[in-house]
Structure formats: structure tokens, C-alpha cells
């Protein structure tokens, strides 16, 4: 909301310049988002009277005006259609400064010299209007300085008012904040209304059919108004505060709204044929044309101001086109009402409108302000539009405001805030905020009608804190250890995995969990993602059901940007649809590798990663986590190439899957390189990694190694051979691994050469060569029998 | 005064470069006199000490002494080299190796690690909750009215009626309090979602950390203490914390808290929009309505809660100017941290 510094100064005396006041507002909860200087550059503008208007010799649309500026008579070139002899105008002479900081100079316009200009509103920055020059009232003498006609210099604050503080949406409300912060008294305008003898009640009855939606409605009639432009001060004030001046009647209603916070509406009363106001719910499907000339289709939740027959205004939101104040309007009905915030919020949203009026009603206006604001507006209408006010206000108030009565314990405030604030200061703050109370050890506080947010003790404690100043609250340090007795172990293991992977050259990624659900279907139609009802775009339309889909996207981005040799990982949530209310959220670890096995260097082999690169990485990682006995079980996953698609298990538990992204999938996903991906279940890793570790004594006796190179059929798996070796060697086998694999020259087709190192050790004694050779011979015999293996010589 | 320190720094760089390129004993001896001699450059700096202010004196003195030691070590090592007849090197030890890829943690998650560490050291326990939430946990239990705009489709992603992507980590407060009797002291990091089109400062997925402490006698002063302790550990001991009144449905009183600008130290710059303060997040005392929802006695227990935008803190600490970089995962970006 916008607030004028000068207007506040008119309402209350205080000592704070515009910058200091802004800080006070921000630090008490009304954040000043911007401060805009207005009209401060303008200087040297005076009033003048046009004496003669003559045609410009060289231009049809221009005129030469002879003006009297109080000091001298001079000729100025003017282009305004409303320039005519006898009117009072504002002029800037040479060296005067107009809005935007432009200094006026002697200029030649179409061959004629002009020593100044007659000003339009935009040139003073008080509206965007350049249609004609400003016309001043007749009584202003030529040569009167602009400052005496309208005070245009000001500071305008843009405030962020939190939704709980409707009272701050007015100058009265912000003046009250100043009063609470700095002391002083608010100078509310004195209202004196000269009513004519004709009673309002003779010509107006008000009927509220929906007291829930409209607890209070006041109306006054003003006759014989002269609709016309508003005076300069009023126009400029509205314009500075972000409202477009329209005519004196509408401008006054807006002005009073900015002053009091009470939205008002002026109807042209001649259109109320029945001479009554009926406030009722709209009928579903009822059509109504608002004054922005748009037909609105209403629901039964809208509230409508009617004359008993047809709609006249969409209550609290916008007036109707059929009763808009026009140039020839003579009699107006002035509405000042209280509408239910929920009804207005719903109604405004349903028709897609948000107006100054609806924004205030939505948050809750002061129900007791309605009659005052009505009177105040009538007073101004009498002053500025010559209106005659009918006798009496009609105040229909079927649903009275019931204030909350709150018990306030000063000690509770002190302990909740951790602040030693004495009782008298708290009472000063309550007084400053116009919050009434009866004194005692516990204060009995009556909720003011302008503060719908104050219903509980804790709400009042907040008032004390924010006005006293949050900066006065000390910092206290409570020592303390962990209070939950069951810490979640997953954090520890997750961090261990992250550290290991980073050490192995992996870059940690953190992708969006939102995916393109259509793309997912193209890549793997066997899984279903949960879709958003209101996605921002196709690209972000669902929740990832696995981490492979996002890993492929991250790989694609990097490969496309030239990062071709990379190892990436992602630990995060996958969302699996479920019949329960919420999906199953699974924490997974995803690894993705592509490109070279090492950075390009004179020292590194120039090799590209393959399936075994990934398997090797997994072996290292898992072994660090105390997970061994890694097994791959062939299984088809749609993401993976059928030759390289496996379920991964460790310590006889399923850990996840790994494979090479299938060519078709990679193409669809935009991957320009071969990539290998593994996806593991973090919960399983965590539970396996958390198994207790127990010390094994270090060997006291030396071990013996034997290497055997075998030639076997190429489709015999290493695991089978190794199983046989293990069985045969029994407990004396300490370690066993393949160290060479070869096919090609000297090896018959369909065969492969595979060499194992067999490490024997006995914990109790040194094994003799004979023993070791005997066991090895035995192994070779068994392998020959079981697999037809021969020794490679 | 910093001029002298700068001069010393420049001098150090030059001198070390010259020492490294000295080729024989003779040149080394000359340089030794130039650097360490009574009329040498170091002696000049020593003399200048008497002219500087009292507070700068120890600093400059220490810098000069450090340099003296450094030069002496370099000279000694050179002297030894020249003394022993050096065998010609048979390997080109200047060859860079580039053996392995460099792994890196993601900057956002590094920030989470740091935040969590700081709060753990203050006795907070890590807690977590699901990304997909019911409107009960995300809104109702947090005292958010039925017609609150945050519930709109334009603000919140919905999966179906009543099921949504959490818009903050505050539901973890509720889930934790439902499960545990007070006292409770948790920090809950996690992804959150809001229907914002991605741009330099918005992301539909972002990262928050929630803090909650409920016990007998917890006060706003405790909240201020914990936030201040965090700010100073994270950004340095000179950081100031400012509370501004604000409004949230689930805290009362509610505040927004600011840190003095970590870029300009509070003098005013582009990042803090020239006001010296950076808006970090919201906090406050847990609203009695929230306690009611989880069955805590709000007369007996009080508590504070705070949020923390981890993205924002990450952007600030690394001076990153576009939040999208955090979620794009370009390795050239991640490897910078
Ligand atoms: Zn700054």
C-alpha cells in the first residue's frame, strides 16, 4: 500500500524525517519497500490568467496566449484545446523546473518565441493527463505561487502490509502506528454536516437479506451535486498514491478510503427506481455488468447490492455500469458498509478482480468506521461538489461486532519474549495503539473493532514486542545436547557415501525432482510417474519415479556443453505411486559415468569407460561400506541394453540395478555418448553398512601364492570356476582373483585364457611348498574335470 | 595503513621470484645483501613501523619478521643446492600428471552440511519428512486458514485433492511433535516446491531448513541467540542479526530476520539494495494453535521455529547470481566449490 508522508504529518505531529519514519515503520512490521520522492524538483511555478488567445501564424493546432502572471504580461505558445481567455492557469517561466527535473528555457515554436509554458497535469507529475492545461478556480489571483495552491512535494512510501493488519491500509491506521511508536495525538478531521431538511429515510430504505455477508450497511443521499474535476490537491494526492483521478465524487470516495481505510461507493441514485437498497446473495448464473464494462457471471456466493430488482454493485468489489456516477448525475447514494471478508475474498477471486476496495474488505475493515466515513465523505462532497446532504444517515447494523475480551498477563509477555519490560511501558504501548483495557495484575483487554487480528494473549504480546522494538530483545544462549533419543542413521551413511564417491572422482548433482512425464513414458513405459494437477510446463509435469531419468537429463546437459568425461552421482528421493494417500518416497543413490576412464594425460591410457568400469566402482564403494559378495543377476530393465542389464546384490540382499543405457533410450533421451548407470537403494545400503564390524587378528604366518592360467570354453563364467576353487581349497584359501583374461592369437577359437592368483594361508603354521603344490594340483584336476579346463603353457 | 601491508606483499612476491631464479652462488650472495642487509628493503619496512599507528604496529612487525624467516629459509636451501654438486635430473619432474578426475560435492549440499553441523553443535537433531504432503500437515496443522492464498493452485503444486508438494519444511515440525513429547529440538533440511517459473531468483524446487525448539520457558531471546550464533558461525563473527516484525499463521509473534550484508559488511551494495541488510527468512514463537494441533500444552510449553532458505545462503556465500545454476548441475559449475 502507498502512504504519503505529508498526509501523515497533517494527521499527527511527530519528529522523524522521511527516512527515519521509514525505518520505524519497517522495524515495527510495516515494511517500507520503496520511498519515492514526489514533486520536489518542481520550482518557480505560478498562477496566471489568460487574457487573449490568438492563432499561431504557422500552425493550426497552436495558439498564442497573452497571459498575466501577476508581474508582467507575456505571450506564450500553447497547444491546449481548452486555452481560452479568462481562465486561470499555471505557468512556468524561463528557469522554472517542471516534473522530471526539466528546466524551462526560451524556445522557438514554429517560428514564434515562447518564454515559458502553460502547464498540463502531467507536467506537474500529478497525473498522466496531457489533454489540456490545468484550469484553476477563479478566485486564485495571478502570481500565486504553486506551493500556496497545492503542496506537491511529498515522499510516498510503498508499504508491505501483512495480511493480518487491515488497519494499516489507511492513513489513520499508519498515524496510529506513529502514535504508538513516537507518542502524540491524532488530529482527526472535525466533521460538521449541514443537512437539508428533507430526511434520507423518505427516499431510501435499506434491507439486508444476508446479514452474514453484510453485517452493516450505511447509506446517505446527497442531492444537487455538481460532478466535475477535483481540485489540484485532491488529484495530486490520489495520483501519488497510485489512483487515477476520475471526478470529484469518485475521487472523494477514494480519498476517504485512503484516509480511513473504509471503502465507499457512490451510486447515481436516479437508477434506483424502487428507492431502496437490498443486499442479497446473487443467484447462480446471474449476469452483472461491472463498471469496467465487463459482463460477470456470478455464483450464489457473491453478494450483490440491488435496488430490489436489479443488481447495482458487486458488493465490496466493483460498482455496476448501470449506476455509475456520470457528468449529469444529480443525486447520489453514498454507501459505507462492512462486508464479510471471506465472502469478498471468494467473490473477487471467482470473477478474477482485485480492487482497492476488495483488498480492504478481504482483510477486514473496521466495522465501526462505516458511519464516520460516510459522514466524512458527505462533508467533502458538500464542500467540493456543492452537494446537499439529506437529513440523517441510515445505518442498518443487524450483526453487531462482539469484541474479544482477553486476559493479558504481563509476566507471560516477559517470559515469552525473554525481555524484562516493565508493566507501565506495556500499558503505554496499549494506549498508543488505542487498545482499551482495565487495569489489574492481569489486564482485561477489549479487542478494538479495527484489529481483527487481536483475539488472544499471544497476539497482544506480539504488539508489545513490535512496538517496544525487537532490537531490545536480548540474545540468550541455552546450552543443550540432543533431545531426540533415536537419531536417524541414514544421515551418517549418506555422508559416508558422498565422501567416498567424491574421493573416487564423482561430482555430486542435485537435480530438480520434477520431470517430463511424457518423456518418461517414451523411455520406460512400464513405470508410472505421479503427475502434478497444475504443472508449470510439460518439462516439469511429474515427480521422478526413479533417479535414472534425472541422471540422464543431467548427463545430457553436460555432454551437450562439452563436459564429456564425467562421473556423476545423485542421492535423492524417488516417488513411487501408491494406493495410500501419499506415495512411497524412497531414497536412492544413482551413479552415471561416461567418456574417458581418466583425465586425458600423457600418463593415462586413452580408454573409454565400459561396463566393468562401473562394476569396479561399485565394488570399491560397496566394499568400503562393508558390503561384499557382489553379484549381478541378469534382468531386463527397459532403460538398459539387454546385454548389460542387471540386478545388483551384495551380502545376498538386492541393492539395486545397473547397466548400459540402451541405444534407443539414449537416443530418445538426447545422449550423444554411451553411458553406464547404476541405481541403489540407500535404505538397504544403510542397513548393511551399519552392521557391526569385528576385529580379525592379523596373520602370524606367511602365506603362499600360486598362479594358474587356464584355457576354457569362452562361455564358462569366472564365478563358476572360482566357486570350484573355493570349495576345493577350503579354509586355507585366503584370497582369489582373476589377473589376466585373454582371447586371440594362440588360443583356439571359442576358448578363452583366464588366469587366477590363488592365495593360501594357514593361521596356525607356515604351509609347506608340497602342501600348496598339492592343493593347486588338486584344483587343476577338478577344473579339468568340471570345465574341461587345460593349463595354458 | 593497508598500503604498507600491500607493499610488503608485493615485495614478497618479487623477492621470492628472484630467489627462485638465482643461478649461482655469486648472484645469491648479492641478493642476500639486498634483501636482508642493514640497508636492505626489509630494513626499510622495519623503519616504517615507527610511523604507523599503534594498532597497526604489531601486524606490520609480524609481517616483516615472517618475511625475514622466509627469505632466510629460501637462501639456506639455495646455498645448500649450490654447495652440493647436483646430479643432473634424469626425470622431467615438471610434467603435470592429471592422474584422476576431481570429485566435488554440490555447493547447495555443502551449505546444507555446514548448516546442519552448526545446529548439531548446538544440540539440534536432524529430522525429516516427505516431499509429498497432505494439506493437513502443510497447512491445517500450521494454522493456515482454509482460504489462505498460499493454498491456491497458483502457489502450490497439487497431485490430487488434499495432496501436494510441501511448500515449506514446516510440516516436519508437526510430524516431529506428533511423535515426540517435549522437549524437542530439531533441524529439518529438505526440498520444497512452489509454483514459480524458473528465473534468476526463483526455482519451482528449492531447499529449506527448518528449526524447532520446544521446551518449558523457551523465549524469543533464545531464538535470537540461536539465529545470531548461526549467523556468526556461518558468515563470520562480525555479522549482525536483525529481527523485523512479520506475520506467519504458525508463529506468534512472528519475525523476519536479516543478516548484515555479507558482501559489503553493511555499508550498502547492489546485493543488499544499499540498505546493508539481507533478508534471510522467517521465524517466531510457535503459535498456540500449532501446539493444540499436536496436543502440546501451550501454557506449559513454549517454543520457537525458524526457516532458512538454503538456496539464498548458498548464492550469498559463493556470490552466485542465478539460482538455476544450482539445479542445472553443470560440472564446470560444481567443480568450482
Ligand atoms: Zn551489501
mmCIF file of C-alpha atoms in Angstrom, chain A residues 23 25-31 160 162-164 341-342 345-346 349 409 412 414-419 453-454 456-463 465-467 469-488 491 495 498-499 501-514 530-537 540 543-544 553-554 557-558 561-563 565-573 575 578-583 585 594-604 609, chain B residues 95-110 113 120-134 143 145 147-149 152-165 175-176 180 183-186 189 191 193-198 203-207 213-226 228-229 232 241-247 249 251-256 279 285-289 298-303 326-332 334-335:
data_model
loop_
_atom_site.group_PDB
_atom_site.id
_atom_site.type_symbol
_atom_site.label_atom_id
_atom_site.label_comp_id
_atom_site.label_asym_id
_atom_site.label_seq_id
_atom_site.Cartn_x
_atom_site.Cartn_y
_atom_site.Cartn_z
ATOM 1 C CA UNK A 23 12.906 2.793 9.351
ATOM 2 C CA UNK A 25 7.715 1.511 10.012
ATOM 3 C CA UNK A 26 9.944 -1.300 8.767
ATOM 4 C CA UNK A 27 11.099 -2.179 12.251
ATOM 5 C CA UNK A 28 7.555 -2.254 13.610
ATOM 6 C CA UNK A 29 6.161 -4.582 10.960
ATOM 7 C CA UNK A 30 5.101 -2.360 8.046
ATOM 8 C CA UNK A 31 7.998 -2.915 5.737
ATOM 9 C CA UNK A 160 4.215 -4.188 2.537
ATOM 10 C CA UNK A 162 0.995 -8.233 6.228
ATOM 11 C CA UNK A 163 -2.447 -9.822 5.736
ATOM 12 C CA UNK A 164 -3.277 -9.696 9.450
ATOM 13 C CA UNK A 341 -14.028 -10.789 4.409
ATOM 14 C CA UNK A 342 -14.448 -14.411 3.308
ATOM 15 C CA UNK A 345 -12.227 -12.817 -0.964
ATOM 16 C CA UNK A 346 -14.127 -15.623 -2.580
ATOM 17 C CA UNK A 349 -11.303 -14.432 -6.855
ATOM 18 C CA UNK A 409 -0.565 -11.370 31.931
ATOM 19 C CA UNK A 412 3.674 -14.113 30.456
ATOM 20 C CA UNK A 414 8.087 -11.067 29.714
ATOM 21 C CA UNK A 415 8.797 -14.770 29.795
ATOM 22 C CA UNK A 416 7.707 -15.470 26.217
ATOM 23 C CA UNK A 417 9.814 -12.626 24.903
ATOM 24 C CA UNK A 418 12.716 -13.196 27.270
ATOM 25 C CA UNK A 419 12.629 -9.472 27.876
ATOM 26 C CA UNK A 453 -6.077 -9.921 14.425
ATOM 27 C CA UNK A 454 -6.114 -9.362 18.189
ATOM 28 C CA UNK A 456 -5.561 -13.893 22.114
ATOM 29 C CA UNK A 457 -2.996 -13.003 24.724
ATOM 30 C CA UNK A 458 -0.176 -14.015 22.425
ATOM 31 C CA UNK A 459 -1.420 -11.560 19.771
ATOM 32 C CA UNK A 460 -1.066 -8.765 22.311
ATOM 33 C CA UNK A 461 2.386 -9.957 23.289
ATOM 34 C CA UNK A 462 3.358 -9.505 19.668
ATOM 35 C CA UNK A 463 2.059 -5.936 19.777
ATOM 36 C CA UNK A 465 7.248 -6.733 21.162
ATOM 37 C CA UNK A 466 6.957 -4.961 17.844
ATOM 38 C CA UNK A 467 6.221 -1.508 19.262
ATOM 39 C CA UNK A 469 11.294 -2.874 19.416
ATOM 40 C CA UNK A 470 12.550 -6.360 18.622
ATOM 41 C CA UNK A 471 16.068 -4.971 18.798
ATOM 42 C CA UNK A 472 15.610 -4.669 22.560
ATOM 43 C CA UNK A 473 15.174 -8.409 22.949
ATOM 44 C CA UNK A 474 18.484 -9.791 24.187
ATOM 45 C CA UNK A 475 20.249 -12.825 22.761
ATOM 46 C CA UNK A 476 20.232 -15.726 25.130
ATOM 47 C CA UNK A 477 22.066 -18.987 24.695
ATOM 48 C CA UNK A 478 20.605 -22.168 26.026
ATOM 49 C CA UNK A 479 23.161 -24.884 26.194
ATOM 50 C CA UNK A 480 21.872 -28.312 25.440
ATOM 51 C CA UNK A 481 22.532 -31.661 23.951
ATOM 52 C CA UNK A 482 20.469 -33.809 21.696
ATOM 53 C CA UNK A 483 16.884 -34.205 22.830
ATOM 54 C CA UNK A 484 15.651 -36.900 20.476
ATOM 55 C CA UNK A 485 16.697 -40.338 21.574
ATOM 56 C CA UNK A 486 16.628 -42.055 18.198
ATOM 57 C CA UNK A 487 18.886 -40.259 15.759
ATOM 58 C CA UNK A 488 18.349 -41.238 12.145
ATOM 59 C CA UNK A 491 22.461 -39.149 7.504
ATOM 60 C CA UNK A 495 27.572 -38.572 4.123
ATOM 61 C CA UNK A 498 29.112 -38.903 -0.618
ATOM 62 C CA UNK A 499 32.634 -38.605 0.713
ATOM 63 C CA UNK A 501 32.263 -41.021 -4.238
ATOM 64 C CA UNK A 502 33.822 -37.581 -4.238
ATOM 65 C CA UNK A 503 37.126 -39.274 -3.461
ATOM 66 C CA UNK A 504 36.567 -41.516 -6.454
ATOM 67 C CA UNK A 505 36.209 -38.547 -8.773
ATOM 68 C CA UNK A 506 32.432 -38.256 -8.770
ATOM 69 C CA UNK A 507 30.648 -34.906 -8.937
ATOM 70 C CA UNK A 508 27.582 -34.601 -6.748
ATOM 71 C CA UNK A 509 24.476 -33.418 -8.550
ATOM 72 C CA UNK A 510 21.220 -32.055 -7.208
ATOM 73 C CA UNK A 511 18.621 -32.075 -9.961
ATOM 74 C CA UNK A 512 15.027 -30.909 -9.836
ATOM 75 C CA UNK A 513 12.795 -33.789 -8.806
ATOM 76 C CA UNK A 514 10.203 -32.710 -11.346
ATOM 77 C CA UNK A 530 2.790 -39.169 -10.265
ATOM 78 C CA UNK A 531 1.635 -36.165 -12.204
ATOM 79 C CA UNK A 532 1.001 -32.664 -10.960
ATOM 80 C CA UNK A 533 -2.500 -31.322 -11.401
ATOM 81 C CA UNK A 534 -1.153 -27.862 -12.104
ATOM 82 C CA UNK A 535 2.303 -28.209 -13.676
ATOM 83 C CA UNK A 536 4.203 -25.148 -14.855
ATOM 84 C CA UNK A 537 5.189 -26.887 -18.074
ATOM 85 C CA UNK A 540 8.159 -30.253 -15.086
ATOM 86 C CA UNK A 543 7.580 -36.486 -9.927
ATOM 87 C CA UNK A 544 10.507 -38.717 -10.756
ATOM 88 C CA UNK A 553 18.977 -35.379 -18.158
ATOM 89 C CA UNK A 554 21.994 -34.180 -16.184
ATOM 90 C CA UNK A 557 23.196 -31.299 -20.290
ATOM 91 C CA UNK A 558 26.853 -31.874 -19.508
ATOM 92 C CA UNK A 561 28.097 -28.441 -23.040
ATOM 93 C CA UNK A 562 31.303 -30.314 -23.767
ATOM 94 C CA UNK A 563 31.771 -31.997 -20.378
ATOM 95 C CA UNK A 565 34.352 -37.340 -19.457
ATOM 96 C CA UNK A 566 32.356 -37.341 -16.272
ATOM 97 C CA UNK A 567 31.293 -39.337 -13.259
ATOM 98 C CA UNK A 568 28.144 -38.059 -11.575
ATOM 99 C CA UNK A 569 26.116 -39.129 -8.601
ATOM 100 C CA UNK A 570 22.817 -38.111 -7.087
ATOM 101 C CA UNK A 571 21.375 -39.152 -3.758
ATOM 102 C CA UNK A 572 17.734 -38.268 -3.544
ATOM 103 C CA UNK A 573 14.113 -39.169 -3.412
ATOM 104 C CA UNK A 575 8.371 -41.102 -5.717
ATOM 105 C CA UNK A 578 0.838 -45.976 -4.008
ATOM 106 C CA UNK A 579 -2.729 -46.755 -3.078
ATOM 107 C CA UNK A 580 -2.221 -44.839 0.177
ATOM 108 C CA UNK A 581 -2.806 -41.092 0.365
ATOM 109 C CA UNK A 582 0.880 -40.358 -0.023
ATOM 110 C CA UNK A 583 3.299 -42.022 -2.449
ATOM 111 C CA UNK A 585 9.297 -41.910 -1.047
ATOM 112 C CA UNK A 594 30.548 -41.664 -19.493
ATOM 113 C CA UNK A 595 33.579 -40.737 -21.576
ATOM 114 C CA UNK A 596 37.184 -41.481 -20.694
ATOM 115 C CA UNK A 597 38.275 -43.598 -17.750
ATOM 116 C CA UNK A 598 40.797 -40.949 -16.691
ATOM 117 C CA UNK A 599 41.588 -37.355 -17.497
ATOM 118 C CA UNK A 600 43.465 -37.131 -20.763
ATOM 119 C CA UNK A 601 47.148 -37.104 -19.909
ATOM 120 C CA UNK A 602 50.468 -38.436 -21.170
ATOM 121 C CA UNK A 603 50.372 -40.884 -18.314
ATOM 122 C CA UNK A 604 46.865 -42.266 -18.580
ATOM 123 C CA UNK A 609 34.575 -46.332 -19.713
ATOM 124 C CA UNK B 95 55.459 -32.860 -16.220
ATOM 125 C CA UNK B 96 51.924 -32.410 -14.859
ATOM 126 C CA UNK B 97 50.210 -35.743 -14.231
ATOM 127 C CA UNK B 98 46.427 -35.240 -14.074
ATOM 128 C CA UNK B 99 46.002 -38.707 -12.650
ATOM 129 C CA UNK B 100 42.380 -38.770 -11.589
ATOM 130 C CA UNK B 101 39.132 -36.946 -12.001
ATOM 131 C CA UNK B 102 38.308 -34.474 -9.265
ATOM 132 C CA UNK B 103 35.146 -35.224 -7.390
ATOM 133 C CA UNK B 104 33.149 -32.394 -5.837
ATOM 134 C CA UNK B 105 30.232 -32.003 -3.514
ATOM 135 C CA UNK B 106 27.380 -29.876 -4.748
ATOM 136 C CA UNK B 107 27.602 -26.325 -3.363
ATOM 137 C CA UNK B 108 23.999 -26.372 -2.151
ATOM 138 C CA UNK B 109 24.539 -29.601 -0.278
ATOM 139 C CA UNK B 110 27.834 -28.336 1.114
ATOM 140 C CA UNK B 113 26.196 -29.815 5.556
ATOM 141 C CA UNK B 120 24.071 -30.094 15.586
ATOM 142 C CA UNK B 121 26.794 -28.482 17.639
ATOM 143 C CA UNK B 122 24.062 -26.507 19.392
ATOM 144 C CA UNK B 123 22.140 -29.654 20.293
ATOM 145 C CA UNK B 124 19.757 -29.885 17.351
ATOM 146 C CA UNK B 125 18.852 -33.273 15.948
ATOM 147 C CA UNK B 126 18.258 -33.860 12.245
ATOM 148 C CA UNK B 127 14.664 -34.669 11.335
ATOM 149 C CA UNK B 128 12.979 -35.186 8.004
ATOM 150 C CA UNK B 129 9.615 -35.593 6.354
ATOM 151 C CA UNK B 130 8.216 -36.423 2.939
ATOM 152 C CA UNK B 131 8.241 -34.052 -0.027
ATOM 153 C CA UNK B 132 4.680 -35.058 -0.864
ATOM 154 C CA UNK B 133 2.415 -33.924 1.928
ATOM 155 C CA UNK B 134 -1.222 -33.711 2.833
ATOM 156 C CA UNK B 143 -2.931 -22.789 11.499
ATOM 157 C CA UNK B 145 -6.820 -20.679 7.135
ATOM 158 C CA UNK B 147 -8.978 -19.758 2.176
ATOM 159 C CA UNK B 148 -5.345 -18.677 2.559
ATOM 160 C CA UNK B 149 -3.834 -17.655 -0.804
ATOM 161 C CA UNK B 152 -4.071 -21.643 -4.311
ATOM 162 C CA UNK B 153 -3.208 -23.659 -7.379
ATOM 163 C CA UNK B 154 -1.181 -20.681 -8.491
ATOM 164 C CA UNK B 155 1.128 -21.074 -5.491
ATOM 165 C CA UNK B 156 1.158 -24.754 -4.623
ATOM 166 C CA UNK B 157 1.592 -27.877 -6.736
ATOM 167 C CA UNK B 158 -1.144 -30.434 -6.180
ATOM 168 C CA UNK B 159 -1.099 -34.124 -7.029
ATOM 169 C CA UNK B 160 -4.707 -34.691 -6.114
ATOM 170 C CA UNK B 161 -7.220 -33.180 -3.773
ATOM 171 C CA UNK B 162 -5.576 -32.654 -0.411
ATOM 172 C CA UNK B 163 -2.189 -33.992 -1.573
ATOM 173 C CA UNK B 164 0.502 -31.542 -2.515
ATOM 174 C CA UNK B 165 4.205 -30.898 -2.740
ATOM 175 C CA UNK B 175 5.328 -34.724 12.255
ATOM 176 C CA UNK B 176 8.078 -34.497 14.850
ATOM 177 C CA UNK B 180 7.776 -36.945 20.401
ATOM 178 C CA UNK B 183 11.365 -31.178 24.806
ATOM 179 C CA UNK B 184 12.084 -31.294 21.080
ATOM 180 C CA UNK B 185 14.958 -29.627 19.284
ATOM 181 C CA UNK B 186 15.308 -30.363 15.567
ATOM 182 C CA UNK B 189 16.610 -29.756 5.829
ATOM 183 C CA UNK B 191 13.429 -29.846 -0.790
ATOM 184 C CA UNK B 193 8.184 -26.733 -4.009
ATOM 185 C CA UNK B 194 6.370 -23.641 -5.121
ATOM 186 C CA UNK B 195 4.676 -22.864 -8.386
ATOM 187 C CA UNK B 196 7.240 -20.310 -9.545
ATOM 188 C CA UNK B 197 8.513 -20.165 -13.101
ATOM 189 C CA UNK B 198 12.284 -20.596 -13.035
ATOM 190 C CA UNK B 203 13.056 -22.095 -8.809
ATOM 191 C CA UNK B 204 9.986 -24.339 -8.582
ATOM 192 C CA UNK B 205 12.063 -26.639 -6.416
ATOM 193 C CA UNK B 206 14.113 -25.047 -3.683
ATOM 194 C CA UNK B 207 15.771 -26.008 -0.445
ATOM 195 C CA UNK B 213 12.808 -25.955 19.765
ATOM 196 C CA UNK B 214 10.034 -26.597 22.259
ATOM 197 C CA UNK B 215 10.556 -26.817 25.973
ATOM 198 C CA UNK B 216 9.489 -25.136 29.183
ATOM 199 C CA UNK B 217 10.461 -21.485 29.214
ATOM 200 C CA UNK B 218 11.777 -21.136 25.657
ATOM 201 C CA UNK B 219 11.691 -17.451 24.744
ATOM 202 C CA UNK B 220 12.189 -15.130 21.838
ATOM 203 C CA UNK B 221 15.559 -14.214 23.328
ATOM 204 C CA UNK B 222 16.589 -17.845 22.851
ATOM 205 C CA UNK B 223 15.510 -17.613 19.223
ATOM 206 C CA UNK B 224 17.590 -14.505 18.756
ATOM 207 C CA UNK B 225 20.549 -16.223 20.392
ATOM 208 C CA UNK B 226 20.414 -19.288 18.193
ATOM 209 C CA UNK B 228 22.825 -14.980 15.914
ATOM 210 C CA UNK B 229 25.096 -17.876 16.811
ATOM 211 C CA UNK B 232 28.277 -15.695 13.102
ATOM 212 C CA UNK B 241 21.221 -10.102 13.096
ATOM 213 C CA UNK B 242 18.092 -8.017 12.902
ATOM 214 C CA UNK B 243 14.522 -9.088 13.669
ATOM 215 C CA UNK B 244 11.631 -7.334 11.964
ATOM 216 C CA UNK B 245 8.017 -7.999 12.940
ATOM 217 C CA UNK B 246 6.153 -10.014 10.350
ATOM 218 C CA UNK B 247 3.205 -12.351 10.027
ATOM 219 C CA UNK B 249 -0.009 -18.193 10.597
ATOM 220 C CA UNK B 251 4.096 -18.364 14.727
ATOM 221 C CA UNK B 252 3.147 -15.544 17.082
ATOM 222 C CA UNK B 253 4.975 -13.261 17.499
ATOM 223 C CA UNK B 254 6.419 -13.683 14.011
ATOM 224 C CA UNK B 255 9.534 -12.069 12.646
ATOM 225 C CA UNK B 256 11.594 -11.889 9.531
ATOM 226 C CA UNK B 279 16.568 -10.682 4.250
ATOM 227 C CA UNK B 285 7.353 -18.310 18.598
ATOM 228 C CA UNK B 286 5.253 -21.388 17.848
ATOM 229 C CA UNK B 287 1.594 -20.363 17.721
ATOM 230 C CA UNK B 288 -0.587 -21.929 20.442
ATOM 231 C CA UNK B 289 -2.858 -23.228 17.659
ATOM 232 C CA UNK B 298 0.735 -24.299 25.253
ATOM 233 C CA UNK B 299 0.577 -22.944 28.784
ATOM 234 C CA UNK B 300 3.345 -25.229 29.956
ATOM 235 C CA UNK B 301 5.495 -25.295 26.840
ATOM 236 C CA UNK B 302 6.686 -22.565 24.555
ATOM 237 C CA UNK B 303 8.927 -22.858 21.558
ATOM 238 C CA UNK B 326 22.241 -24.802 -8.617
ATOM 239 C CA UNK B 327 19.798 -27.169 -10.303
ATOM 240 C CA UNK B 328 21.376 -27.416 -13.745
ATOM 241 C CA UNK B 329 24.326 -29.492 -12.441
ATOM 242 C CA UNK B 330 26.932 -28.399 -14.930
ATOM 243 C CA UNK B 331 30.160 -29.973 -13.654
ATOM 244 C CA UNK B 332 32.095 -26.857 -14.609
ATOM 245 C CA UNK B 334 30.001 -27.664 -9.309
ATOM 246 C CA UNK B 335 33.758 -28.150 -9.565
#
